[in-house]
Every structure is written in C-alpha cells, then in structure tokens.
Tab-separated table of C-alpha atoms and ligand atoms in Angstrom:
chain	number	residue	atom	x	y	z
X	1	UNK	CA	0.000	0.000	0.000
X	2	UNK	CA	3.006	2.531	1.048
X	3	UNK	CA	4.830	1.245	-2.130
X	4	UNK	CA	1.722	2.153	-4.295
X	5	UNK	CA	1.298	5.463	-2.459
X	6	UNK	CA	4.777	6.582	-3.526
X	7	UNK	CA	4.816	5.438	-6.709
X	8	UNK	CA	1.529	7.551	-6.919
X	9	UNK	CA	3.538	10.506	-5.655
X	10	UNK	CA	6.597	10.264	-7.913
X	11	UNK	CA	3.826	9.865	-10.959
X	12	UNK	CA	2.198	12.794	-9.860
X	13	UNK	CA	5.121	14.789	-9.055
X	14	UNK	CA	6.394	14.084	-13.105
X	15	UNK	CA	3.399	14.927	-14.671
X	16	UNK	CA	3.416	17.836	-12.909
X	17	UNK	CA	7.198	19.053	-13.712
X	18	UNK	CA	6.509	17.776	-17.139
X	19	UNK	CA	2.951	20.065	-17.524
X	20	UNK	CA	5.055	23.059	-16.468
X	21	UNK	CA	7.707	22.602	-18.313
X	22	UNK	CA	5.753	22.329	-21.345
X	23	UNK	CA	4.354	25.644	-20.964
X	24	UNK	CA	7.240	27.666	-19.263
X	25	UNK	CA	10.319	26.503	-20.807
X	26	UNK	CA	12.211	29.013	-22.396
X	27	UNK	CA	13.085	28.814	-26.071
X	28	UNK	CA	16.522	27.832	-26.414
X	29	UNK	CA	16.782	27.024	-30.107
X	30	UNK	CA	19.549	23.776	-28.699
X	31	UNK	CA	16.040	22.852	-27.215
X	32	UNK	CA	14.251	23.039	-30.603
X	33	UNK	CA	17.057	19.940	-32.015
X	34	UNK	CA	17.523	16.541	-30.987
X	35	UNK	CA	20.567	16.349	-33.152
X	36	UNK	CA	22.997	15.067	-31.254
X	37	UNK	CA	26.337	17.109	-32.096
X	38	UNK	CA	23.999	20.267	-31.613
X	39	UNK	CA	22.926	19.010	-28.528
X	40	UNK	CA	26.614	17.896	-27.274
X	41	UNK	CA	27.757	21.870	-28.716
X	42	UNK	CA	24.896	23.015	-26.776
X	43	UNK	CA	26.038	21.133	-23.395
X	44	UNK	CA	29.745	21.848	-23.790
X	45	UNK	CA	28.724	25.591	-23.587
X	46	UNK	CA	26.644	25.478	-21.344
X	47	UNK	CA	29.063	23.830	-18.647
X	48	UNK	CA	30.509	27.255	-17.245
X	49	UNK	CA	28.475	29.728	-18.198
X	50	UNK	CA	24.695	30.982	-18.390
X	51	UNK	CA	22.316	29.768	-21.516
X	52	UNK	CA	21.644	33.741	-21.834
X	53	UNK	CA	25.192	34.280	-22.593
X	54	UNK	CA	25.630	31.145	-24.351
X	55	UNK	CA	22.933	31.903	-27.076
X	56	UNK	CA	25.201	34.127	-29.222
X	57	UNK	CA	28.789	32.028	-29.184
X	58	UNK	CA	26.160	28.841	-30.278
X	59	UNK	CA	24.390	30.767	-33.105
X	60	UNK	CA	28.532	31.868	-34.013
X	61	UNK	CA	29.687	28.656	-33.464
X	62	UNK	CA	27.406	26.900	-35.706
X	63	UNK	CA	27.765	29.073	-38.610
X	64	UNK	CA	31.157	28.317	-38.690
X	65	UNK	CA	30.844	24.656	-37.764
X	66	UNK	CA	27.468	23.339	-38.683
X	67	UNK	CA	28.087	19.600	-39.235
X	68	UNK	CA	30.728	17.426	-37.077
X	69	UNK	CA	32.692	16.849	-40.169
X	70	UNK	CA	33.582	20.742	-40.664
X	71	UNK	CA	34.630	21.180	-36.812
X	72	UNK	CA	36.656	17.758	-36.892
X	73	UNK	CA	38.616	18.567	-40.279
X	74	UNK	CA	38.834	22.782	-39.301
X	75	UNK	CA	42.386	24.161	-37.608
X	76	UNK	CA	42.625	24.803	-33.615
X	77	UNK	CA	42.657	28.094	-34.674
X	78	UNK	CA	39.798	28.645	-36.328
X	79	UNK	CA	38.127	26.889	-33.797
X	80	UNK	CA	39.434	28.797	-30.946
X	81	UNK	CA	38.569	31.911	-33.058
X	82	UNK	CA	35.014	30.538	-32.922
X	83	UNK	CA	34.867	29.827	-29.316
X	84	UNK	CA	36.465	33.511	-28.409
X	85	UNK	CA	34.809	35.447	-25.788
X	86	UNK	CA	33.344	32.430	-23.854
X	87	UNK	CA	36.788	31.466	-21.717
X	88	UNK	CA	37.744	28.237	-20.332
X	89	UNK	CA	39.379	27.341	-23.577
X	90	UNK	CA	40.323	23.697	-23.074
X	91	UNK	CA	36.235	22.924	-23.587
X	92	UNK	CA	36.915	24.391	-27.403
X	93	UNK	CA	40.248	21.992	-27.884
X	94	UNK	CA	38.632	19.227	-26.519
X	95	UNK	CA	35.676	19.375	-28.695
X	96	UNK	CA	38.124	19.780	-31.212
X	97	UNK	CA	39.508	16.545	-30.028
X	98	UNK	CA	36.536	14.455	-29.807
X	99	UNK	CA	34.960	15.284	-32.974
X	100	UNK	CA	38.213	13.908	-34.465
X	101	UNK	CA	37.861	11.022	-32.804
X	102	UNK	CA	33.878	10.792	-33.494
X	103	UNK	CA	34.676	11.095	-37.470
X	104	UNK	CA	37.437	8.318	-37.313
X	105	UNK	CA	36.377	5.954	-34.780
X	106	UNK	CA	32.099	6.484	-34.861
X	107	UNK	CA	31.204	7.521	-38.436
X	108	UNK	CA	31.001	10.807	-37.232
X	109	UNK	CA	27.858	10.397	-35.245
X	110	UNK	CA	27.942	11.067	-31.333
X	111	UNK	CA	28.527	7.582	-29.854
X	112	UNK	CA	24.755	6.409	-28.384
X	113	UNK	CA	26.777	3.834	-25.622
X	114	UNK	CA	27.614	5.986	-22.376
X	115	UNK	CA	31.051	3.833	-22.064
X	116	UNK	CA	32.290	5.578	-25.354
X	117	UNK	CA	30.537	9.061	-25.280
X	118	UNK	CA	32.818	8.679	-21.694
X	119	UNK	CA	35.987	7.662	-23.402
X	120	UNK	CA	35.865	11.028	-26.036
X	121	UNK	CA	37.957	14.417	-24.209
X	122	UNK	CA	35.861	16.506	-22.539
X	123	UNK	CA	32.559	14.642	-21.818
X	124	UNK	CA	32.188	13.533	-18.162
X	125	UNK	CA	29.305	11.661	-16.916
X	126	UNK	CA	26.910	14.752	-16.991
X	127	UNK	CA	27.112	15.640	-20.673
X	128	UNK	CA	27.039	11.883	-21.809
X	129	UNK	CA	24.213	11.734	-20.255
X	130	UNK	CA	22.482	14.898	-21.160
X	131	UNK	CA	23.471	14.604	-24.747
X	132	UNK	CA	22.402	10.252	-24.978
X	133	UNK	CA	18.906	11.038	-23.167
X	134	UNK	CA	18.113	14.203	-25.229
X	135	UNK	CA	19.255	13.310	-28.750
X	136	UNK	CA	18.449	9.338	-28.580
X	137	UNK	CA	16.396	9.115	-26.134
X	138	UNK	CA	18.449	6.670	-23.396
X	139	UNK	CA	17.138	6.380	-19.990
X	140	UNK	CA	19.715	8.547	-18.153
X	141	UNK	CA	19.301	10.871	-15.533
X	142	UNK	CA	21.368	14.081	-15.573
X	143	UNK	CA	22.633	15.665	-12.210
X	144	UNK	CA	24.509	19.140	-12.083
X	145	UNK	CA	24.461	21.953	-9.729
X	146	UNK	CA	20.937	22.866	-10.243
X	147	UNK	CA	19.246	19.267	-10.172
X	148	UNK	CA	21.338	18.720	-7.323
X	149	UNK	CA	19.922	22.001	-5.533
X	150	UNK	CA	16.038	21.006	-6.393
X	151	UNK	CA	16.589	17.341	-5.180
X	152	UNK	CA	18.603	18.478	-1.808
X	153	UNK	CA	15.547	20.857	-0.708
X	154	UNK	CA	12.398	18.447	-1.998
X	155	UNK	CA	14.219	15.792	0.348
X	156	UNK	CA	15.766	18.214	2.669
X	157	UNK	CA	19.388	16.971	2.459
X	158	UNK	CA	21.813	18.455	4.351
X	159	UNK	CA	25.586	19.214	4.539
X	160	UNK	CA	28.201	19.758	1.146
X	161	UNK	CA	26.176	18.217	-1.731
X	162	UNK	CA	29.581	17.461	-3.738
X	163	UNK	CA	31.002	15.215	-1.035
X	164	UNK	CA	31.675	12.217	-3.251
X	165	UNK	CA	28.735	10.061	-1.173
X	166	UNK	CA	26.449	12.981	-1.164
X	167	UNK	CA	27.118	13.455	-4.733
X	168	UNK	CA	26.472	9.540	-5.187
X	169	UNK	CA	23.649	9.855	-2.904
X	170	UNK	CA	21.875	12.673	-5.040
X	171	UNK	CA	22.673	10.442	-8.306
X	172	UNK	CA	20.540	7.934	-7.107
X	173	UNK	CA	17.898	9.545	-6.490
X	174	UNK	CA	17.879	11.215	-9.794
X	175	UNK	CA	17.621	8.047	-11.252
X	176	UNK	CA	14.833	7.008	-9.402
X	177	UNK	CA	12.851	9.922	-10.389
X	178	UNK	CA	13.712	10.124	-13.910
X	179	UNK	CA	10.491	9.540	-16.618
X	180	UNK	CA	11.922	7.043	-18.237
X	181	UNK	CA	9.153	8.063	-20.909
X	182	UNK	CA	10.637	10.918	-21.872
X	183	UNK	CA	14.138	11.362	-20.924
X	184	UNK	CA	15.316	13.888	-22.491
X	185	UNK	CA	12.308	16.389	-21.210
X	186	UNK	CA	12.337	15.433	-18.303
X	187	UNK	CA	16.395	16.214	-17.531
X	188	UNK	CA	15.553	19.605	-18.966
X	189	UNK	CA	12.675	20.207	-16.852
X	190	UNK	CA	14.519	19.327	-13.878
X	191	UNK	CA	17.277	21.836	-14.698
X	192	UNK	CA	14.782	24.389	-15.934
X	193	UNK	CA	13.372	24.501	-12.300
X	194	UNK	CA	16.298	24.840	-11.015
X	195	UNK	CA	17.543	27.449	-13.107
X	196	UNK	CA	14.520	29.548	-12.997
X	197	UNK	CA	12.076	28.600	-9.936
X	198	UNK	CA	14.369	26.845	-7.547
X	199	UNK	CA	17.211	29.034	-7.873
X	200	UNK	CA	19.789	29.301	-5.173
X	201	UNK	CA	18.704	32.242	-3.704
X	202	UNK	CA	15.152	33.212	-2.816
X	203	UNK	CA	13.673	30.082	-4.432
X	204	UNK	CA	9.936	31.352	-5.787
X	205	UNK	CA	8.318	28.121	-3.369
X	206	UNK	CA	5.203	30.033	-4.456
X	207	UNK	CA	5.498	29.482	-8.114
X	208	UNK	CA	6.708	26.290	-7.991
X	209	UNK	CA	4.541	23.132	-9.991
X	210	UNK	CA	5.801	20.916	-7.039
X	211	UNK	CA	5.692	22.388	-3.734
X	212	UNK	CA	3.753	19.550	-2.454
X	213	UNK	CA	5.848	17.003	-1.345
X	214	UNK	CA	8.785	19.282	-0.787
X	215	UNK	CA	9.812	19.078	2.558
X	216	UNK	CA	12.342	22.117	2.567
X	217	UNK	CA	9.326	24.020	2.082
X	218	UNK	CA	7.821	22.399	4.681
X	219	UNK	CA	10.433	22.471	7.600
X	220	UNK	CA	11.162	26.624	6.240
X	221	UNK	CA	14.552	25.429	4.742
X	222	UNK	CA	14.542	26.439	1.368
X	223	UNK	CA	16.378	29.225	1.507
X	224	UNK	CA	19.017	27.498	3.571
X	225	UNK	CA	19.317	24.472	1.343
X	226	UNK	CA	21.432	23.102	0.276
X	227	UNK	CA	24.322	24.529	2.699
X	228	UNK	CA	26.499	26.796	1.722
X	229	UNK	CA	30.485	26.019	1.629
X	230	UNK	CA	32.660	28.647	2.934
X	231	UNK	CA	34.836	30.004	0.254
X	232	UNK	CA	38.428	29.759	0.596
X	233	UNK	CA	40.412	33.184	-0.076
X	234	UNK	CA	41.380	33.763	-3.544
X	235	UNK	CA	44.923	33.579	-4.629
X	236	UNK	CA	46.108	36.672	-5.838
X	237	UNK	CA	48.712	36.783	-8.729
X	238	UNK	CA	50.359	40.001	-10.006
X	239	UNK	CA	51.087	39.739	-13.514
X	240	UNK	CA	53.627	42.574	-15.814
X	241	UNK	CA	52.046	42.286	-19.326
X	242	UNK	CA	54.282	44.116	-22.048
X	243	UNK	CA	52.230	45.648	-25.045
X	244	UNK	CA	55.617	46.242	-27.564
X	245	UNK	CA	54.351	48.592	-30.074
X	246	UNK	CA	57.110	49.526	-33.444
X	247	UNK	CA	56.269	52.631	-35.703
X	248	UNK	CA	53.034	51.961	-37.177
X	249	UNK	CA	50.999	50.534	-34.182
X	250	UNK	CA	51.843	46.486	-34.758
X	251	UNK	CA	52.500	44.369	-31.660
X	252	UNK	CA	54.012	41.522	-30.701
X	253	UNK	CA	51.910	38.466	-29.258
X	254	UNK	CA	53.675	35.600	-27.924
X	255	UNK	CA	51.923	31.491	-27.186
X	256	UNK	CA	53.417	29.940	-24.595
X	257	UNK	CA	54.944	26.108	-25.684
X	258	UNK	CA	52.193	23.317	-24.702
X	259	UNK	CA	54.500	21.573	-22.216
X	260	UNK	CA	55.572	24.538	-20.347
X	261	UNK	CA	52.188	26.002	-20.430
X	262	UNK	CA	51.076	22.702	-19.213
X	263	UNK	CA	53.092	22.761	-16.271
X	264	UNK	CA	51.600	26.520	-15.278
X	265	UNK	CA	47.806	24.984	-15.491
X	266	UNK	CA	48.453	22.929	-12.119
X	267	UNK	CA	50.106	25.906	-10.808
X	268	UNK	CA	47.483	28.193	-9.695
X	269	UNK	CA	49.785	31.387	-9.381
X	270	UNK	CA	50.656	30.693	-13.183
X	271	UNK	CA	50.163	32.325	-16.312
X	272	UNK	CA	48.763	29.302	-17.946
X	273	UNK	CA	45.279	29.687	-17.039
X	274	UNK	CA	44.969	33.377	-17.150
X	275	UNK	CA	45.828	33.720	-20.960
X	276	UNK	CA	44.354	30.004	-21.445
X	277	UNK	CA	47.222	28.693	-23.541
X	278	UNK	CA	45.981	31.509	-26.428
X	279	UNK	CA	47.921	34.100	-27.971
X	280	UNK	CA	49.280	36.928	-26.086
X	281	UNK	CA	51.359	39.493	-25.065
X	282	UNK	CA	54.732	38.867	-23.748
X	283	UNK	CA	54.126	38.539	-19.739
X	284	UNK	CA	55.989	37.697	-16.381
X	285	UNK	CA	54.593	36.598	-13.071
X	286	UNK	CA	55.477	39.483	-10.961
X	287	UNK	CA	56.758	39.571	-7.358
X	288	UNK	CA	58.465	42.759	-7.042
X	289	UNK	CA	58.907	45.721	-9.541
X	290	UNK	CA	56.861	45.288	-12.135
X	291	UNK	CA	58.793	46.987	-14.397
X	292	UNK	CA	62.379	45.546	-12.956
X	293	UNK	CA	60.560	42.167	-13.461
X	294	UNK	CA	59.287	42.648	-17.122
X	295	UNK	CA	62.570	44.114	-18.184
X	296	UNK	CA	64.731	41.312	-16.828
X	297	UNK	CA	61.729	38.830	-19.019
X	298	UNK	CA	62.005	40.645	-22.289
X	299	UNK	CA	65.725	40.775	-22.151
X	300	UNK	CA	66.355	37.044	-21.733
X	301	UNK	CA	63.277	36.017	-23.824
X	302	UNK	CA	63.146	38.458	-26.549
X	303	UNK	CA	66.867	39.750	-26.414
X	304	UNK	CA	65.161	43.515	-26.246
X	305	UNK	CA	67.784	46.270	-25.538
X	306	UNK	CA	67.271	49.352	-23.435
X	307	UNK	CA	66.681	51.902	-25.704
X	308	UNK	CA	62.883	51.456	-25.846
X	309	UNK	CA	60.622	53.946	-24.216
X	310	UNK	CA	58.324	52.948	-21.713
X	311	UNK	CA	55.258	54.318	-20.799
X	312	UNK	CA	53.036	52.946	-17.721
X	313	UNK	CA	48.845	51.932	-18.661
X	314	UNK	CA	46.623	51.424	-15.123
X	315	UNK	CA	46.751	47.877	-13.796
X	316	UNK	CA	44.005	45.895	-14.823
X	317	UNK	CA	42.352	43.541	-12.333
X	318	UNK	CA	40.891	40.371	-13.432
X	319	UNK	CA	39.189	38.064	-11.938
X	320	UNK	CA	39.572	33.765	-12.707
X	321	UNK	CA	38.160	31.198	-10.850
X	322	UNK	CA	39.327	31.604	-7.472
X	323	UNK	CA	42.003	33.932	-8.736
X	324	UNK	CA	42.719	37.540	-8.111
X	325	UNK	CA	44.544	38.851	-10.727
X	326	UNK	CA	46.123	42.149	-11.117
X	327	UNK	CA	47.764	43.417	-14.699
X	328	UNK	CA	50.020	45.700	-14.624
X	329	UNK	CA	50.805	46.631	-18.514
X	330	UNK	CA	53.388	48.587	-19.846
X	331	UNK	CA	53.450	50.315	-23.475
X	332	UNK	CA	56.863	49.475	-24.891
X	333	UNK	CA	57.701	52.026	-27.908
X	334	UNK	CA	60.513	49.780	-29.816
X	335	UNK	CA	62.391	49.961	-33.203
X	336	UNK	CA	61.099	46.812	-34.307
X	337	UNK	CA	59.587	44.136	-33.395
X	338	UNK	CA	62.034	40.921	-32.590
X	339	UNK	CA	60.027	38.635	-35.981
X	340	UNK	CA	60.001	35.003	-35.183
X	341	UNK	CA	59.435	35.760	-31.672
X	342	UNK	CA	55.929	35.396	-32.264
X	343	UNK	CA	53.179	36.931	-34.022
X	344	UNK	CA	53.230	40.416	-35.282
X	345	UNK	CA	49.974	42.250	-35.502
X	346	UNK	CA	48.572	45.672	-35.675
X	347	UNK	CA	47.527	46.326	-31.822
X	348	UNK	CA	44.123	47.744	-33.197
X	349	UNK	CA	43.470	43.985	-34.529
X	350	UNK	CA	44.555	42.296	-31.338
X	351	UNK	CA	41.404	42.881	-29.524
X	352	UNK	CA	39.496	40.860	-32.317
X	353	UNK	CA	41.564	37.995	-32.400
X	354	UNK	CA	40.910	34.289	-30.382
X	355	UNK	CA	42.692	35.591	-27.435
X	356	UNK	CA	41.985	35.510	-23.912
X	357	UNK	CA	39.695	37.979	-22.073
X	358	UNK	CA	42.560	38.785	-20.008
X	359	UNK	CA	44.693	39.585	-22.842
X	360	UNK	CA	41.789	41.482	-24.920
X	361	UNK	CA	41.588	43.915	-21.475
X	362	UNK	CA	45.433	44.701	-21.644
X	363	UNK	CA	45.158	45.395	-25.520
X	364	UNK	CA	41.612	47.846	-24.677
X	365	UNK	CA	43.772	49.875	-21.921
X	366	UNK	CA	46.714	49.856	-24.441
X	367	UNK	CA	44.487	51.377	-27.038
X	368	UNK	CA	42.926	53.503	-24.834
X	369	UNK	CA	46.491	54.791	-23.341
X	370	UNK	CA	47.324	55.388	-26.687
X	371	UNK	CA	44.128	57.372	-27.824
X	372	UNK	CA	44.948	60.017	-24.817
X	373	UNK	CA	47.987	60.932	-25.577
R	1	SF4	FE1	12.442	24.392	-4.633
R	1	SF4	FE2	10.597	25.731	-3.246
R	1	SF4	FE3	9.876	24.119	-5.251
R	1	SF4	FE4	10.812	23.105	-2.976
R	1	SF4	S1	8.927	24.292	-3.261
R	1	SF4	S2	11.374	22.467	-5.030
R	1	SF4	S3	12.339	24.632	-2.415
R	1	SF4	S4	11.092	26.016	-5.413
C-alpha cells in the first residue's frame, strides 16, 4: 500500500514538472534539435556559463561549424577563433579533439553507448548523459548543480552536496525519479526549475509546480538548502604584461609552448590559465617591480635592448576562478619588433583575435592609453 502510495507521488510529481515545463520553458533554439552534435555543442557551452550568454557564441559557433565533419577537419585556430569570448578554452580543444575522434572511430555520429561518449575528451558523466537522453532518447538521468539544488531541498538533504557520497547519494535519487518516458524532457525540466524557480537564492516556493511534497518548504529550509560552503580566499597573482608597439601601431603576441604552459595549469599562481594557452602578449609573473621584473623577461626572452621607451597603462584587475589577478601593462615604444618571436599584428586587430579575455583587457587599456595621448 506505502509502495503504491509513492509510486503515486513520484507519478504525480512528473506529470506535474513535465505540464510546467511544457508551458514555461524558455526557447533555447539547442532545445528546438535533438541532433545530437547540436545538442553535445549546446552542453559543452553550457558547462561554465549561463544559456543567456551562451545563445550568441552557439548561433557563431554553428555558422562556422554546422556539421561534425567541418569542426573535426577545421584548424585549432579557427576553432578557438570561434569559441572567443566564452573562456575556459580547453572545452573548445577538446571538442576539437573528440569530434576527431567521433569522425574516425564512430562515423562521425555522437557515440549512443555511455562507455564511449565517456571515453571522447571533454565529456564527463553529466554531458554523456544529457546529450544520450536528449538526442536518442536513453534512460539517463542528468545531475549538475541545479538538479542537485532542487533534489537536496524536496528531500531536505543536508551538509556539502559534492562530497563524493552525497554526490552519489543525489545520483541515485535522480535516477529514481527520472520519466523514463521521456528522458530527455524530463532532464531539462529538472534543470529548468532549477535554473529559474528553484534558484539558489530566494527560491519562488510560491510558483513552484511541485511544492507539495517538498519538505524544505515544509520544515522553512529552502532558503538554507542546500548549505552553503565557505569560500576559501582567492589567490592573488600580479602579472607585468608588455604591449611592444614599433612605428606603425603592430604588436608583438607571444603562445606559450604546450609543455611549459602545461606545467603553469596545475600551478594556480601561473600564467597558464589566465591567458588560457591563447595568444598573447609577452608577460611575467610578478613579485616585485613590475617593471624591474618585465625588463629582466624581455631581455632574456626576446633579447630587447634598453633603448625602448616605456610608458606605464593602469593595472588591470581580473578576476579567474578563485584567482585575483592584477595586470600591470606597460606600453613598450621599440624599433622593431624581434620577428620570429611570435606573431606580429597591428595592436588595433589584437582585440578581435581568439585571445583571452585577459589579454583582450590589456590590448583595450593599451588602445585607450594610446588614444589620450
Ligand atoms: Fe524548490 Fe521551493 Fe519548489 Fe521546494 S517548493 S522544489 S524549495 S522552489
């Protein structure tokens, strides 16, 4: 009788996330596909940052790339050209990556098995799961941040939910829950309450299509669920940033080799993950003078004399994951430009090239020092 009674419950507690999601999901055109290399663009984007912000860099991105085939045989470059603007580069060269691997080793469809959609770079066990239920169908429950958040308050879990058992914990009941009718909806409509009703702050309990049954609501927790983890201070780096300009206004931009660069993304004081392994301009980690610093860099890196003129541009500060980073750039008049250093370009173009965001500040304050003089 209890078994039937919560079967009941979960029943009615889908068709009512399903009803409202019907009528209030927002239109997302990755939501109006179930094509499943739009669907895998559409979850690799939407990892780190907001579908609001996403929505342009997709519409971009698939211009340039509308089939697998064209992203798998286009250059890093264009791709990271294509992916400029939205940070956390590595998601771009590991799509990259994958749909290589898709075109050689699947026919260039997106694997349907979760054991292989895990094996390609990039795809963890959320976005094989989000892309296999929404473009094919498969019976797999999805769990990020916000299903997490709307399953810790209906079943008023406490404590950190990503503590590996937690974590575990929350999968399973995902699972259980899932409509294994419609997968793919469902998964959405879970995350669509989270992102819009059950958000983490001030959840709207009054708008919400399941509020019975939810026992944060009941016990007056949702607003404190699900716990919140005390941030650890940021590390703060201080970075010298040289923008060398010659004659007629062309810089110099510099790419850091892959194994060095490598070594800086463990290193959270790095440079590695502020100019994400991109082009740009010729920088130091500074601890003392920034000026002493960058002068001491340039001369044993780029063999540049002392004759230049420099002029000082207000530090920048930039914020990166739990980094604090402050820029302080200089504007290096110079002869010429050491060629074969890196890549010349006029500073004017910098700004529109696949660099970092970090790198595209330092070449707007350049520009900007430049235009009041
Ligand atoms: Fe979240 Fe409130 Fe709905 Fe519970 S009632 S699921 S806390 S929005």
């Amino acid at each position: 009788m209890a078994r039937q009674r919560t079967k009941d419950s979960l029943a009615e507690f889908q068709r009512r996330l399903l009803e409202w999601f019907h009528v209030n999901r927002r239109d997302l055109p990755w939501r109006r596909t179930r094509d499943a290399y739009r669907v895998w663009i559409s979850e690799i984007m939407l990892q780190q940052t907001r579908a609001a912000a996403v929505l342009p860099y997709y519409r971009r991105f698939l211009r340039a790339f509308p089939r697998l085939r064209a992203l798998a045989r286009a250059r890093e470059e264009r791709v990271l050209k294509a992916w400029s603007g939205l940070g956390y580069y590595s998601r771009a060269r590991n799509l990259l990556r994958a749909a290589r691997i898709i075109q050689s080793r699947h026919g260039s469809r997106f694997p349907r098995s979760v054991g292989e959609a895990l094996a390609l770079p990039g795809v963890g066990a959320y976005t094989a799961r989000a892309v296999l239920s929404i473009a094919y169908g498969e019976p797999l429950a999805v769990l990020d941040g916000n299903v997490a958040r709307v399953i810790a308050r209906r079943e008023a879990i406490e404590g950190d939910l990503s503590a590996p058992a937690r974590w575990k914990e929350l999968q399973a009941l995902a699972d259980r829950w899932l409509d294994a009718g419609s997968p793919g909806d469902w998964n959405q409509a879970m995350m669509e309450l989270g992102a819009t009703v059950c958000t983490p702050r001030q959840p709207r309990c009054g708008a919400c299509p399941v509020r019975e049954g939810c026992k944060a609501l009941r016990l007056g927790l949702a607003d404190r669920l699900p716990e919140r983890r005390a941030k650890s201070a940021p590390v703060r780096v201080r970075v010298a940033a040289a923008v060398l300009l010659d004659g007629v206004g062309r810089t110099l931009l510099v790419r850091s080799p892959a194994k060095a660069t490598a070594q800086n993304e463990s290193r959270p004081e790095g440079l590695g993950p502020i100019f994400s392994r991109l082009w740009h301009f010729p920088a130091v980690v500074s601890t003392a003078d920034s000026r002493t610093d960058l002068e001491r860099h340039l001369s044993a890196e780029l063999l540049l004399d002392g004759a230049a003129r420099w002029q000082a541009i207000s530090a920048i500060r930039h914020a990166i994951t739990f980094r604090d980073v402050t820029i302080e750039p200089w504007l290096i008049h110079v002869e010429e430009l050491a060629s074969g250093a890196g890549k010349i370009v006029a500073l004017e173009a910098a700004g529109r090239m696949a660099i970092s965001s970090a790198s595209r500040k330092i070449a707007a304050a350049a520009l900007a020092r430049l235009g009041g003089e």
